[in-house]
Structure formats: structure tokens, C-alpha cells
Amino acid sequence: MEDLELVRKAEQGNQGAFASLLERYKNAVYSLLYRTIGDREDARDLTQETFLRAYRKLSSFNPAYRFSTWIFRIATNLAIDRHRKRPPRTISLGTDEGAVDIADPRPDPSQEVLGRLKAEAVMKALAKLPEALRAVLVLRFVKKLSYDDIAAIRGEPLGTIKTRIFRGREQMLRQLKTEGVLL
């Protein structure tokens, strides 16, 4: 069943339809939040809060846009609010649902270790970025969203998103180069 049809049924009080939307998007929302704020417990809490807020505000959903864009926007706004209330934390380097596997898939153990070290360096560099740059990089390169979708989720002009992605990549590359990491 299409998202729009599920939203319409959920608006009419069909809890099963909303449960289907939750099942469809909970891992993606959790992954987005985890990569944005870097704390598993906070990401779980915010995932629940995202869907609770979406359920309460379902009538404000604009069917001209995709449901995924709307739910990611809610999650991103909650992450921004949480970030404002707490000092920034570093991103955990453990793997989780939806995590990007950067390690080299070849069986050579030395290559696997090298891949993990590079992934660790990338995650550390990402964690050092300001939230606005880190968030757009996660949406673009981890969640594989288009520039237009990121602009819609963040509620910012397309040019701002492109600039932040460019600046974020440049800052990360400078940081990695300073640390002697070759990608």
C-alpha cells in the first residue's frame, strides 16, 4: 500500500495504517537520528517522539510531498532541538541498523583493519563538524537523499544546502589530511 493511502487511512483513525508507516520508516528515522546526534538512547527516544509527533500532526501532512520527506523533517527538527539543549557529543563508532559499512569486503585482514581505521577517522572528522554541516552530510551521503529532499527536510534554500555540503566535505577532507588519512 502506498504511503499516501496509509496516511489517509491513519487520518481516519485506522491505527493499523499508521503502524504500517511506523514499520516502514522506523529504521530509517532511527538511523538518521543516530548518525546525526551520535547517541543510541537519544536516537531511540527521538525516534519514538518523531512518530508520536507525526501521529498527532498527521492532519498537517501535505500530500504534495512525500511522507518520507515529512517524517525526516520532523526527526531532523527534533534532533536540532535536542542539540540546542545539550552540548555536542562525539558519534559512536559502533555499527547499528542502517550504518554504512565502509570496511573493504575482501577477506584480507590487513585491508579490513585499514578500512575500519579509515571509517573511524571519517566518523571522528564528521563528529567535529558543526551540527548544520554534519546533518546535511548524513542526509546526503548516509541516507542518500537528493539535494531537494534535504532542503525540504531542513526547511532551507537549496543553495544553502549545496553550500553546507560543499563546506562540510571540505572541512572533513582538511581534517583527514591533517591527520594523515588517505582516502
Coordinates of C-alpha atoms in Angstrom, one line a residue:
M1 CA 0.0 0.0 0.0
E2 CA 1.3 3.5 -0.9
D3 CA 2.3 5.9 1.8
L4 CA -0.4 8.4 0.8
E5 CA -3.1 5.8 1.1
L6 CA -1.8 4.8 4.6
V7 CA -1.7 8.4 5.7
R8 CA -5.3 8.9 4.6
K9 CA -6.4 5.8 6.4
A10 CA -4.5 6.9 9.5
E11 CA -6.2 10.3 9.4
Q12 CA -9.5 8.5 9.5
G13 CA -8.5 6.7 12.7
N14 CA -7.0 3.5 11.3
Q15 CA -4.2 2.8 13.8
G16 CA -3.1 -0.2 11.7
A17 CA -2.3 2.1 8.8
F18 CA -0.1 4.3 11.0
A19 CA 1.5 1.2 12.4
S20 CA 2.4 0.2 8.8
L21 CA 4.0 3.7 8.3
L22 CA 5.9 3.3 11.5
E23 CA 7.2 -0.1 10.5
R24 CA 8.2 1.2 7.1
Y25 CA 10.2 4.2 8.3
K26 CA 11.3 3.4 11.9
N27 CA 14.7 2.1 11.0
A28 CA 15.4 4.9 8.5
V29 CA 14.4 7.5 11.1
Y30 CA 16.4 5.9 13.8
S31 CA 19.5 5.7 11.6
L32 CA 19.2 9.3 10.6
L33 CA 18.9 10.4 14.2
Y34 CA 21.7 8.1 15.4
R35 CA 24.0 9.4 12.7
T36 CA 23.0 13.0 13.5
I37 CA 23.2 13.0 17.3
G38 CA 25.5 10.0 17.9
D39 CA 23.8 8.6 20.9
R40 CA 21.8 5.4 20.7
E41 CA 19.4 6.1 23.6
D42 CA 18.7 9.6 22.5
A43 CA 18.1 8.3 18.9
R44 CA 15.6 5.7 20.2
D45 CA 13.9 8.4 22.3
L46 CA 13.7 10.8 19.4
T47 CA 12.5 8.1 17.1
Q48 CA 9.6 7.5 19.4
E49 CA 9.0 11.2 19.7
T50 CA 9.2 11.6 15.9
F51 CA 6.4 9.1 15.3
L52 CA 4.3 10.4 18.2
R53 CA 4.5 13.9 16.8
A54 CA 3.8 12.7 13.3
Y55 CA 0.7 10.9 14.6
R56 CA -0.6 14.0 16.4
K57 CA 0.1 16.3 13.4
L58 CA -1.0 13.9 10.7
S59 CA -3.6 16.4 9.6
S60 CA -0.8 18.9 8.7
F61 CA 0.8 16.5 6.3
N62 CA 0.8 18.0 2.8
P63 CA 0.2 15.2 0.2
A64 CA 2.1 17.2 -2.4
Y65 CA 5.3 16.0 -0.7
R66 CA 6.5 12.5 0.1
F67 CA 5.8 11.1 3.6
S68 CA 9.4 10.2 4.0
T69 CA 10.4 13.8 3.5
W70 CA 7.9 14.9 6.1
I71 CA 8.9 12.3 8.7
F72 CA 12.6 13.0 8.2
R73 CA 11.9 16.8 8.6
I74 CA 10.2 16.1 12.0
A75 CA 13.1 13.9 13.1
T76 CA 15.7 16.5 12.0
N77 CA 13.8 19.3 13.8
L78 CA 13.7 17.1 17.0
A79 CA 17.5 16.4 16.7
I80 CA 18.2 20.2 16.3
D81 CA 16.1 20.9 19.4
R82 CA 17.9 18.2 21.3
H83 CA 21.3 19.5 20.1
R84 CA 20.4 23.0 21.3
K85 CA 19.6 21.7 24.8
R86 CA 22.7 19.6 25.2
P87 CA 26.4 20.0 24.5
P88 CA 27.6 18.2 21.3
R89 CA 28.7 14.6 21.7
T90 CA 31.0 12.5 19.6
I91 CA 29.5 9.9 17.3
S92 CA 29.8 6.3 18.4
L93 CA 31.9 4.2 16.0
G94 CA 29.9 1.0 16.6
T95 CA 27.7 -0.4 13.9
D96 CA 24.0 -0.3 14.1
E97 CA 20.9 -0.7 11.9
G98 CA 21.4 1.3 8.7
A99 CA 25.0 2.0 9.4
V100 CA 27.3 2.5 6.4
D101 CA 29.8 -0.4 6.0
I102 CA 33.0 1.3 4.9
A103 CA 35.3 -1.6 5.5
D104 CA 36.8 -3.3 2.5
P105 CA 34.9 -6.5 1.8
R106 CA 37.9 -8.6 0.8
P107 CA 39.0 -11.3 3.2
D108 CA 42.5 -9.9 3.7
P109 CA 42.5 -9.0 7.4
S110 CA 45.0 -6.1 6.9
Q111 CA 42.7 -4.5 4.4
E112 CA 39.8 -4.9 6.7
V113 CA 41.7 -3.3 9.6
L114 CA 42.7 -0.4 7.3
G115 CA 39.1 0.1 6.1
R116 CA 38.0 0.2 9.7
L117 CA 40.6 2.7 10.6
K118 CA 39.6 4.9 7.7
A119 CA 35.9 4.6 8.7
E120 CA 36.8 5.6 12.3
A121 CA 38.8 8.6 11.1
V122 CA 35.9 9.7 8.9
M123 CA 33.4 9.3 11.8
K124 CA 35.7 11.3 14.1
A125 CA 36.0 14.1 11.4
L126 CA 32.3 14.1 10.9
A127 CA 31.7 14.4 14.7
K128 CA 33.9 17.5 14.8
L129 CA 31.8 19.4 12.3
P130 CA 29.1 21.9 13.4
E131 CA 25.6 20.3 13.6
A132 CA 24.3 22.1 10.5
L133 CA 27.1 20.7 8.3
R134 CA 27.1 17.2 9.9
A135 CA 23.3 16.9 9.5
V136 CA 23.3 17.7 5.7
L137 CA 26.3 15.3 5.1
V138 CA 24.5 12.5 6.9
L139 CA 21.3 13.1 4.9
R140 CA 23.3 13.2 1.6
F141 CA 25.9 10.5 2.0
V142 CA 24.4 8.1 4.6
K143 CA 20.7 8.4 3.8
K144 CA 21.4 9.1 0.0
L145 CA 18.8 11.8 -0.2
S146 CA 18.7 14.3 -3.0
Y147 CA 19.6 18.0 -2.5
D148 CA 15.9 18.9 -3.0
D149 CA 14.8 16.4 -0.3
I150 CA 17.4 17.7 2.1
A151 CA 16.3 21.3 1.5
A152 CA 12.7 20.2 2.2
I153 CA 13.6 18.3 5.3
R154 CA 15.8 21.1 6.7
G155 CA 13.4 23.9 5.6
E156 CA 16.3 25.7 4.0
P157 CA 17.0 27.0 0.5
L158 CA 18.6 24.6 -2.0
G159 CA 21.6 26.9 -2.4
T160 CA 22.2 26.8 1.4
I161 CA 22.2 23.0 1.4
K162 CA 24.6 22.8 -1.5
T163 CA 26.9 25.2 0.2
R164 CA 26.8 23.3 3.5
I165 CA 27.5 20.0 1.8
F166 CA 30.5 21.6 0.0
R167 CA 31.8 23.2 3.1
G168 CA 31.3 20.1 5.2
R169 CA 33.2 17.9 2.7
E170 CA 36.0 20.5 2.5
Q171 CA 36.3 20.7 6.3
M172 CA 36.3 16.9 6.6
L173 CA 38.9 16.5 3.9
R174 CA 41.1 19.1 5.6
Q175 CA 40.8 17.4 8.9
L176 CA 41.5 14.0 7.4
K177 CA 44.5 15.3 5.6
T178 CA 45.8 17.0 8.8
E179 CA 45.6 13.6 10.5
G180 CA 47.4 11.9 7.6
V181 CA 44.4 9.8 6.5
L182 CA 44.4 9.0 2.8
L183 CA 41.0 8.0 1.3

